[in-house]
mmCIF file with all atom_site columns, C-alpha atoms in Angstrom:
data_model
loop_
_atom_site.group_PDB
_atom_site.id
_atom_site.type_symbol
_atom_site.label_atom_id
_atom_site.label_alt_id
_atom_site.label_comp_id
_atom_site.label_asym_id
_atom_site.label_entity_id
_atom_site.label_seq_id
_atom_site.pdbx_PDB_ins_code
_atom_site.Cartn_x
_atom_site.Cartn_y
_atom_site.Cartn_z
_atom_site.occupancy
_atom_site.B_iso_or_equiv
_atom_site.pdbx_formal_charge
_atom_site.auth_seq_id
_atom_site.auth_comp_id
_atom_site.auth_asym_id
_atom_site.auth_atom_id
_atom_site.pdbx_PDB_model_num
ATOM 1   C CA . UNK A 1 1   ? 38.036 29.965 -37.357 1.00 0.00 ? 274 UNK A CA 1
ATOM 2   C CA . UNK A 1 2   ? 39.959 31.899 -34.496 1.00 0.00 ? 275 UNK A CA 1
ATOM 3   C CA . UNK A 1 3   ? 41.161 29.293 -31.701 1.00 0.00 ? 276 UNK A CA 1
ATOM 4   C CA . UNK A 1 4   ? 39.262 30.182 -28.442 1.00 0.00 ? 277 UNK A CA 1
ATOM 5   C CA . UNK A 1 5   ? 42.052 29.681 -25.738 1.00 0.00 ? 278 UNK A CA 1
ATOM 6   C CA . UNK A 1 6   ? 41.696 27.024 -22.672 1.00 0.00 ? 279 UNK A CA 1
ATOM 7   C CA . UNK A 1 7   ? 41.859 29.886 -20.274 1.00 0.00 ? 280 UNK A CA 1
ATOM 8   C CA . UNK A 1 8   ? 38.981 31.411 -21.780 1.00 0.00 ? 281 UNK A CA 1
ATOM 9   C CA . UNK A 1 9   ? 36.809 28.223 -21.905 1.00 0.00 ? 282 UNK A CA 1
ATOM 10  C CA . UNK A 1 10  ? 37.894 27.033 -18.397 1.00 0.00 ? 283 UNK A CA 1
ATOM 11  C CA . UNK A 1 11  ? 36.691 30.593 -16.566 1.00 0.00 ? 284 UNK A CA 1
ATOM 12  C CA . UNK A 1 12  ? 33.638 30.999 -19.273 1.00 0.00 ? 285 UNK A CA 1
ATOM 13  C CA . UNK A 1 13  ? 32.390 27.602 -18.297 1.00 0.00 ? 286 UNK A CA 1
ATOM 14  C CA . UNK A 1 14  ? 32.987 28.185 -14.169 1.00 0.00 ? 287 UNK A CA 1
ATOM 15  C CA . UNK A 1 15  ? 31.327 31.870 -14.766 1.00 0.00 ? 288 UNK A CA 1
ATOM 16  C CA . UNK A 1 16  ? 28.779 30.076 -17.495 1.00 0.00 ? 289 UNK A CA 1
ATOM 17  C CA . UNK A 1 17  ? 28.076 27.411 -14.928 1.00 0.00 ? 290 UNK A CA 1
ATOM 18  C CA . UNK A 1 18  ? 27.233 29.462 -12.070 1.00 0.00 ? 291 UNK A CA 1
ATOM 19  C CA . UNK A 1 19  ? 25.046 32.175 -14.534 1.00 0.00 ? 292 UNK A CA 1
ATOM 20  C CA . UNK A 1 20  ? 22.934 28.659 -16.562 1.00 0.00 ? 293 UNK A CA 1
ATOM 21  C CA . UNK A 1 21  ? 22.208 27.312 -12.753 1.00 0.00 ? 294 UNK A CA 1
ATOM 22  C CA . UNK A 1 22  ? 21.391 30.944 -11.299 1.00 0.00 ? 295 UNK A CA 1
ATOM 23  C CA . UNK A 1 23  ? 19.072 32.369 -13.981 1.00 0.00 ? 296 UNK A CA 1
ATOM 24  C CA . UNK A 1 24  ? 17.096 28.812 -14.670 1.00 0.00 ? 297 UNK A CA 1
ATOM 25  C CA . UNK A 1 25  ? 16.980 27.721 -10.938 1.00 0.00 ? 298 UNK A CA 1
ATOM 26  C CA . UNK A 1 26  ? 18.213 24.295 -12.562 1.00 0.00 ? 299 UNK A CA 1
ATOM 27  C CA . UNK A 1 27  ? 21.417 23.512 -10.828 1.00 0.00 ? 300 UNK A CA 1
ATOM 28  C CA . UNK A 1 28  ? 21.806 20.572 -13.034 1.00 0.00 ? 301 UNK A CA 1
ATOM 29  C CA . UNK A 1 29  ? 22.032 22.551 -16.271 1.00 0.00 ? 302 UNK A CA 1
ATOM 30  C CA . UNK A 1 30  ? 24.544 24.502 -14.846 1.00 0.00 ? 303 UNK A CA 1
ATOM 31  C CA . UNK A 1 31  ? 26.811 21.356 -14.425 1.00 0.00 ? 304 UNK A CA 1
ATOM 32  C CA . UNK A 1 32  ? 26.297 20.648 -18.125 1.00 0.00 ? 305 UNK A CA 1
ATOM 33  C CA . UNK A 1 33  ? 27.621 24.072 -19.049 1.00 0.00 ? 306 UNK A CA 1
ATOM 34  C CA . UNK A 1 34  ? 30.498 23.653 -16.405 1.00 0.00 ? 307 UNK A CA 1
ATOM 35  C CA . UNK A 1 35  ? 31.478 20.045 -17.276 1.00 0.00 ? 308 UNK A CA 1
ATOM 36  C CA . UNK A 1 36  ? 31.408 20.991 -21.094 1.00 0.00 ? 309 UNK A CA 1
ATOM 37  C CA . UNK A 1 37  ? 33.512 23.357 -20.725 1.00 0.00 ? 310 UNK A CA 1
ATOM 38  C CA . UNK A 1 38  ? 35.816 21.603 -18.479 1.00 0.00 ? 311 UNK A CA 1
ATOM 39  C CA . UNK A 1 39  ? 36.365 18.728 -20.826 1.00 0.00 ? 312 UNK A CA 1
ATOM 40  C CA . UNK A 1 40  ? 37.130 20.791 -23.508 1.00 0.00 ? 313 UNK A CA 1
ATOM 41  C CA . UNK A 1 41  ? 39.521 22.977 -21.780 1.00 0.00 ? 314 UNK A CA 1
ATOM 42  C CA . UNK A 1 42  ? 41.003 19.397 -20.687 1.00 0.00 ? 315 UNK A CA 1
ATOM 43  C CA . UNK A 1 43  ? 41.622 18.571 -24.159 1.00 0.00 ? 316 UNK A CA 1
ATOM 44  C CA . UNK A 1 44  ? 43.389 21.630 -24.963 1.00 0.00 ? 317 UNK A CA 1
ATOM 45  C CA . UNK A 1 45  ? 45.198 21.352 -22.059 1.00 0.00 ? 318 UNK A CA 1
ATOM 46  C CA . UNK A 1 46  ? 46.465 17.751 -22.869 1.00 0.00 ? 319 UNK A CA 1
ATOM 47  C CA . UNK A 1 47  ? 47.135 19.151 -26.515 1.00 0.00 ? 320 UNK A CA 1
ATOM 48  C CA . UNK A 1 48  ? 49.293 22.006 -25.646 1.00 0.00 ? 321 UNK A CA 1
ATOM 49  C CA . UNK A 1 49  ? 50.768 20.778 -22.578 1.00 0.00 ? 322 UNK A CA 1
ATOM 50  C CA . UNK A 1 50  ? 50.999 17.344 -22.493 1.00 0.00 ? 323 UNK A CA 1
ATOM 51  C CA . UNK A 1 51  ? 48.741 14.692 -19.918 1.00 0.00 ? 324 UNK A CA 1
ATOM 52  C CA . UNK A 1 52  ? 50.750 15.613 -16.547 1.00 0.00 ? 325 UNK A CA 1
ATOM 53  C CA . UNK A 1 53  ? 49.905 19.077 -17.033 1.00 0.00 ? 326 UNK A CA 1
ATOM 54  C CA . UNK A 1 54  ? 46.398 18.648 -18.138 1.00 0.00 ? 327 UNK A CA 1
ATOM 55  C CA . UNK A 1 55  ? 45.755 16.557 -15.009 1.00 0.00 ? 328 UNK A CA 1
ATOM 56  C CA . UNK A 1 56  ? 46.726 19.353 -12.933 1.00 0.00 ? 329 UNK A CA 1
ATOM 57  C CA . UNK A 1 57  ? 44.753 21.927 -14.294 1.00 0.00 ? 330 UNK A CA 1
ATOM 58  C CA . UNK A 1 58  ? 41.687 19.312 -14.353 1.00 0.00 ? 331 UNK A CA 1
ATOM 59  C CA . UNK A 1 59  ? 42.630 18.503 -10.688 1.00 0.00 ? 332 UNK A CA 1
ATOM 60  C CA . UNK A 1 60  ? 42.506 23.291 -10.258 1.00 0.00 ? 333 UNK A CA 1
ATOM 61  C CA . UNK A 1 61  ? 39.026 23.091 -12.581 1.00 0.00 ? 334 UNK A CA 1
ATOM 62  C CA . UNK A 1 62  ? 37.502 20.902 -10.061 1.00 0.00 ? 335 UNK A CA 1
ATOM 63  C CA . UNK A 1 63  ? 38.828 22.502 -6.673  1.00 0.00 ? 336 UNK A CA 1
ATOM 64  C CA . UNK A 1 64  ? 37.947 26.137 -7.730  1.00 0.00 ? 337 UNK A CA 1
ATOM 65  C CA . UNK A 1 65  ? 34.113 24.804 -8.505  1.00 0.00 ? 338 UNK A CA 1
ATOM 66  C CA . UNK A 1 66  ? 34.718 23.308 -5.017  1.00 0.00 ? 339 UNK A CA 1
ATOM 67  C CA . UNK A 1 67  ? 36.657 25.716 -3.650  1.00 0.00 ? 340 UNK A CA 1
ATOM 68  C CA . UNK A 1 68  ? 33.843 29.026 -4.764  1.00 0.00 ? 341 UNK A CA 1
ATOM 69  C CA . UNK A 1 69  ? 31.352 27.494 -2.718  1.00 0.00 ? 342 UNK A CA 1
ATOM 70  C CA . UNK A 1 70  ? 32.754 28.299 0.983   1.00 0.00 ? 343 UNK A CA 1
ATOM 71  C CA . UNK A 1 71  ? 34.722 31.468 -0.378  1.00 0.00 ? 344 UNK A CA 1
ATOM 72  C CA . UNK A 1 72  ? 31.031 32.687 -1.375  1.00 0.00 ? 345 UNK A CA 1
ATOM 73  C CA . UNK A 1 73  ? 30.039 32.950 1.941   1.00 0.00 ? 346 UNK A CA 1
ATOM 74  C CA . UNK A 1 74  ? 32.695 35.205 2.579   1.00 0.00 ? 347 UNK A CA 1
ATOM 75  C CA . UNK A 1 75  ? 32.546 37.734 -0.315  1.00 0.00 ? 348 UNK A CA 1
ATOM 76  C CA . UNK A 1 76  ? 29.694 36.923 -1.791  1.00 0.00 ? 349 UNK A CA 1
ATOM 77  C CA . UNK A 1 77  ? 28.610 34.708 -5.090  1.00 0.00 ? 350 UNK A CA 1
ATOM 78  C CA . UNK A 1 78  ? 29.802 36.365 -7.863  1.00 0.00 ? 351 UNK A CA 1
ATOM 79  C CA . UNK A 1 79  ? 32.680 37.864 -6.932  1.00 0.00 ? 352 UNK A CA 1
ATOM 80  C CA . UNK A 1 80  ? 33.738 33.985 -5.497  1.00 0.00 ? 353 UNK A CA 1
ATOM 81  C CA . UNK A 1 81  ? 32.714 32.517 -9.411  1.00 0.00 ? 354 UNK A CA 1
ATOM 82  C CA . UNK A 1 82  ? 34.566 35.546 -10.897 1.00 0.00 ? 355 UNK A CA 1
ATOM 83  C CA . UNK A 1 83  ? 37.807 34.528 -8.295  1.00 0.00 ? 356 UNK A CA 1
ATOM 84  C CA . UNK A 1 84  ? 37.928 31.448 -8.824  1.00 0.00 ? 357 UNK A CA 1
ATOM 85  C CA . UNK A 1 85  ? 37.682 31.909 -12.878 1.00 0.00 ? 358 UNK A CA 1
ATOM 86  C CA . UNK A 1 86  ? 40.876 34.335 -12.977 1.00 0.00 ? 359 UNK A CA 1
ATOM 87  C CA . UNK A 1 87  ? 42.454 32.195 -11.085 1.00 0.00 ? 360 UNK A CA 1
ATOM 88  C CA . UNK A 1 88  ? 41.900 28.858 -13.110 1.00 0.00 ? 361 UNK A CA 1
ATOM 89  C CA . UNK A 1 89  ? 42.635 31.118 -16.091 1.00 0.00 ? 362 UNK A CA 1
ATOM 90  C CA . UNK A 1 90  ? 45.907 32.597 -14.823 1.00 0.00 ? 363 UNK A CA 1
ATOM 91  C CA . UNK A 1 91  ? 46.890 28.785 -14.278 1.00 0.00 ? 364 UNK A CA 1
ATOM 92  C CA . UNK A 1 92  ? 45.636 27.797 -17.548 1.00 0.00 ? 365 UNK A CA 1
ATOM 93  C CA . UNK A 1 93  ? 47.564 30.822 -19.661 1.00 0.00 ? 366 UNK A CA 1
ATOM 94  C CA . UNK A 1 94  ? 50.584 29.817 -17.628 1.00 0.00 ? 367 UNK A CA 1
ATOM 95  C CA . UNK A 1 95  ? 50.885 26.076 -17.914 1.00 0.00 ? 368 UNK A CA 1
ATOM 96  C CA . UNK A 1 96  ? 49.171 25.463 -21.336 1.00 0.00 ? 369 UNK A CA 1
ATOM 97  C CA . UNK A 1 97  ? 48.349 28.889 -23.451 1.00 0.00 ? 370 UNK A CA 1
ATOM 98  C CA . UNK A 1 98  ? 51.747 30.717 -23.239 1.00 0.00 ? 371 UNK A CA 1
ATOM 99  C CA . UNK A 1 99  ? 53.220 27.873 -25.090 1.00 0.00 ? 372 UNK A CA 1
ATOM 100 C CA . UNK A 1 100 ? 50.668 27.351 -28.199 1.00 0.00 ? 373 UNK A CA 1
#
């Protein structure tokens, strides 16, 4: 079975998130989907790049759910989600993926 990277899994569960809470109207399942994902891109993280580093892209998971919620009203919903995944994935490739 083909690894699936952390970068991957941390933007597909913000973008996942967002989509599960949009298209159900349940916000709630929409934090399943995102806090699934973001404990398993945690444990790759911790695998590949050791605790400190998995702690700070936790610490980026979190603030860029956060963080997509003001920037929204700026640019618009989607294109916020969409931000704030490339950017947690451009962290995540950096930090953890490049090295496995």
């Amino acid at each position: 079975m083909a690894k699936v990277p952390a970068a991957a899994v941390a933007a597909g569960g913000l973008v996942g998130g967002y989509g599960v809470a949009r298209w159900t109207k349940k916000r709630q399942l929409g934090g399943v989907v995102l806090a699934a994902a973001g404990a398993t891109a945690a444990q790759q993280w911790r695998r590949q790049a050791g605790g400190k580093a998995a702690g700070a892209l936790t610490v980026a998971y979190v603030a860029a759910f956060a963080g997509s919620h003001p920037l929204a009203k700026k640019v618009g919903a989607w294109p916020s989600v969409l931000g704030v995944a490339g950017a947690v994935a451009l962290a995540s490739w950096a930090v953890a993926d490049r090295r496995a």
